[in-house]
């Protein structure tokens, strides 16, 4: 089975721009979560989608948004980028609805905001 | 707000040593605790713990959960340089339709030859 894939792997943007990141979960997984990882804050939960519905959102400003499509692929969008948004963005998929909580992470998108 | 605290934050040992990493949690509607290993890439899954007192084991790694005292430990015996990584634990809040992981800051383990 193919793992979680994320595109692009690296991205450089300037302040004020917006960015869209994509995540394709493991086949059959309907839960997709997004995380931001920085050296200072560690892994922080952004949001989780299940069957195209956002079930949970972390403590991030409204500039961070996401969506999930009917094939379970997910995108997250960050508008009006700030320097502090530079981070590794990880997505993880889970077969949560099949009785296991294990989350499988993708390789991440490294976002640099200049 | 859910909280997961790991200790120590960093640890340096010699090959062959045994280490114990700690994870305490305060998670509403606690469902499971996950352990991950992260090298210079995405976290890789180690263990999922749901029941108290049942040890999970994989090779030289083992982990156990105490739901009464709200903590978990990860043991690594006969450490090798390849065990050098950040070890993360996460608590899962799963009440109703909720499903949210809260990660600790991680323990940076360095194993010297």
XYZ file of N, CA, C and O in Angstrom, chain B residues 24-85:
248
model
N 3.674 12.164 30.449
C 2.475 12.307 31.281
C 1.437 13.096 30.496
O 1.791 13.918 29.636
N 0.185 12.840 30.771
C -0.857 13.466 29.951
C -2.064 13.888 30.784
O -2.371 13.317 31.821
N -2.684 14.951 30.296
C -3.992 15.363 30.801
C -4.834 15.591 29.557
O -4.710 16.619 28.889
N -5.626 14.601 29.213
C -6.386 14.627 27.959
C -7.842 14.306 28.254
O -8.142 13.252 28.823
N -8.704 15.203 27.880
C -10.142 14.984 28.060
C -10.594 13.849 27.159
O -10.104 13.715 26.027
N -11.521 13.038 27.649
C -12.029 11.914 26.841
C -10.879 11.097 26.249
O -10.882 10.761 25.060
N -9.933 10.785 27.101
C -8.736 10.064 26.663
C -9.140 8.725 26.053
O -9.937 7.972 26.602
N -8.491 8.449 24.917
C -8.791 7.195 24.233
C -7.530 6.335 24.104
O -7.553 5.153 24.400
N -6.448 6.944 23.611
C -5.210 6.161 23.390
C -4.014 7.080 23.514
O -4.136 8.308 23.438
N -2.850 6.439 23.672
C -1.602 7.177 23.655
C -0.719 6.538 22.586
O -0.638 5.307 22.478
N -0.092 7.395 21.793
C 0.761 6.920 20.702
C 2.203 7.350 20.955
O 2.456 8.435 21.467
N 3.139 6.484 20.573
C 4.553 6.831 20.586
C 5.071 6.809 19.156
O 4.746 5.899 18.378
N 5.902 7.810 18.838
C 6.509 7.922 17.520
C 8.008 8.174 17.669
O 8.450 8.751 18.666
N 8.740 7.774 16.630
C 10.171 8.082 16.535
C 10.338 9.020 15.343
O 9.805 8.752 14.253
N 11.056 10.115 15.547
C 11.274 11.048 14.446
C 12.756 11.306 14.273
O 13.400 11.861 15.162
N 13.257 10.902 13.111
C 14.611 11.272 12.731
C 14.465 12.510 11.850
O 13.566 13.297 12.027
N 15.317 12.657 10.844
C 15.206 13.922 10.088
C 14.101 13.831 9.028
O 14.296 14.166 7.870
N 12.968 13.391 9.431
C 11.871 13.194 8.484
C 10.582 13.063 9.280
O 10.533 13.441 10.444
N 9.552 12.521 8.663
C 8.260 12.418 9.336
C 8.306 11.398 10.469
O 9.072 10.446 10.440
N 7.482 11.588 11.484
C 7.426 10.620 12.587
C 6.995 9.245 12.088
O 6.103 9.130 11.242
N 7.631 8.226 12.646
C 7.228 6.855 12.329
C 6.627 6.221 13.572
O 7.134 6.393 14.681
N 5.551 5.495 13.375
C 4.770 4.936 14.465
C 5.539 3.847 15.201
O 6.179 2.998 14.587
N 5.447 3.880 16.534
C 6.050 2.836 17.353
C 4.973 1.993 18.048
O 4.877 0.798 17.834
N 4.186 2.654 18.896
C 3.204 1.918 19.690
C 1.912 2.710 19.841
O 1.936 3.936 19.870
N 0.825 1.966 19.982
C -0.440 2.537 20.408
C -0.843 1.824 21.690
O -0.859 0.584 21.746
N -1.163 2.591 22.711
C -1.521 2.033 24.012
C -2.909 2.506 24.382
O -3.186 3.705 24.362
N -3.755 1.553 24.726
C -5.117 1.903 25.082
C -5.463 1.412 26.487
O -6.201 2.058 27.214
N -4.929 0.271 26.847
C -5.269 -0.338 28.131
C -4.120 -0.195 29.111
O -2.950 -0.297 28.750
N -4.486 -0.012 30.368
C -3.482 0.127 31.432
C -2.778 -1.189 31.690
O -3.413 -2.248 31.686
N -1.483 -1.122 31.958
C -0.761 -2.273 32.485
C -0.365 -3.317 31.466
O 0.298 -4.292 31.820
N -0.750 -3.126 30.215
C -0.387 -4.141 29.206
C 0.810 -3.619 28.429
O 0.731 -2.577 27.769
N 1.922 -4.348 28.517
C 3.144 -3.897 27.868
C 3.104 -4.237 26.386
O 2.749 -5.342 25.984
N 3.483 -3.242 25.594
C 3.658 -3.481 24.169
C 5.163 -3.584 23.919
O 5.940 -2.811 24.480
N 5.550 -4.535 23.075
C 6.975 -4.777 22.879
C 7.274 -4.954 21.398
O 6.517 -5.587 20.659
N 8.397 -4.366 20.992
C 8.850 -4.555 19.630
C 10.372 -4.546 19.653
O 10.993 -3.483 19.763
N 10.953 -5.720 19.607
C 12.409 -5.812 19.668
C 12.943 -5.292 20.986
O 12.531 -5.724 22.054
N 13.816 -4.292 20.893
C 14.419 -3.719 22.109
C 13.561 -2.615 22.720
O 13.910 -2.065 23.747
N 12.451 -2.286 22.080
C 11.587 -1.219 22.575
C 10.354 -1.809 23.250
O 9.810 -2.823 22.795
N 9.952 -1.170 24.328
C 8.717 -1.579 24.993
C 8.078 -0.356 25.612
O 8.747 0.646 25.892
N 6.758 -0.456 25.821
C 6.037 0.681 26.376
C 4.860 0.192 27.186
O 4.300 -0.889 26.932
N 4.481 1.000 28.158
C 3.357 0.642 29.016
C 2.604 1.905 29.392
O 3.173 2.999 29.405
N 1.327 1.737 29.676
C 0.456 2.865 29.990
C -0.134 2.680 31.389
O -0.518 1.565 31.757
N -0.193 3.760 32.146
C -0.846 3.744 33.458
C -1.962 4.786 33.422
O -1.706 5.980 33.538
N -3.196 4.326 33.266
C -4.313 5.257 33.108
C -4.764 5.857 34.434
O -5.477 6.856 34.454
N -4.323 5.246 35.517
C -4.687 5.807 36.831
C -3.802 7.014 37.142
O -4.285 8.055 37.578
N -2.497 6.835 36.873
C -1.549 7.913 37.146
C -1.322 8.809 35.933
O -0.571 9.768 36.004
N -1.943 8.496 34.818
C -1.892 9.306 33.593
C -0.470 9.476 33.063
O 0.003 10.603 32.834
N 0.211 8.356 32.866
C 1.522 8.452 32.243
C 1.838 7.175 31.478
O 1.188 6.136 31.652
N 2.856 7.316 30.652
C 3.360 6.187 29.895
C 4.875 6.262 29.888
O 5.459 7.353 30.032
N 5.523 5.117 29.756
C 6.974 5.104 29.591
C 7.333 4.303 28.354
O 6.613 3.382 27.943
N 8.436 4.723 27.761
C 9.011 4.010 26.621
C 10.416 3.580 27.042
O 11.225 4.423 27.432
N 10.651 2.285 27.010
C 11.969 1.742 27.363
C 12.702 1.294 26.113
O 12.103 0.673 25.219
N 13.983 1.588 26.070
C 14.835 1.082 24.998
C 16.031 0.409 25.661
O 16.767 1.048 26.410
N 16.178 -0.881 25.418
C 17.315 -1.599 26.004
C 18.421 -1.738 24.971
O 18.175 -1.637 23.761
N 19.648 -1.945 25.460
C 20.812 -2.154 24.585
C 20.817 -1.154 23.435
O 20.841 -1.522 22.259
N 20.790 0.134 23.778
C 20.660 1.182 22.765
C 21.760 1.096 21.716
O 22.897 0.669 21.986
N 21.402 1.529 20.504
C 22.333 1.569 19.370
C 22.334 2.988 18.818
O 21.394 3.754 19.055
N 23.358 3.325 18.048
C 23.429 4.687 17.506
C 22.219 4.986 16.618
O 21.761 6.120 16.541
N 21.654 3.954 16.011
C 20.471 4.147 15.170
C 19.216 4.497 15.950
O 18.195 4.856 15.360
N 19.294 4.416 17.269
C 18.146 4.813 18.097
C 18.134 6.317 18.314
O 17.158 6.860 18.856
N 19.189 7.003 17.917
C 19.246 8.463 18.078
C 18.124 9.097 17.268
O 18.011 8.882 16.059
N 17.277 9.848 17.952
C 16.098 10.439 17.312
C 15.356 11.250 18.358
O 15.718 11.250 19.541
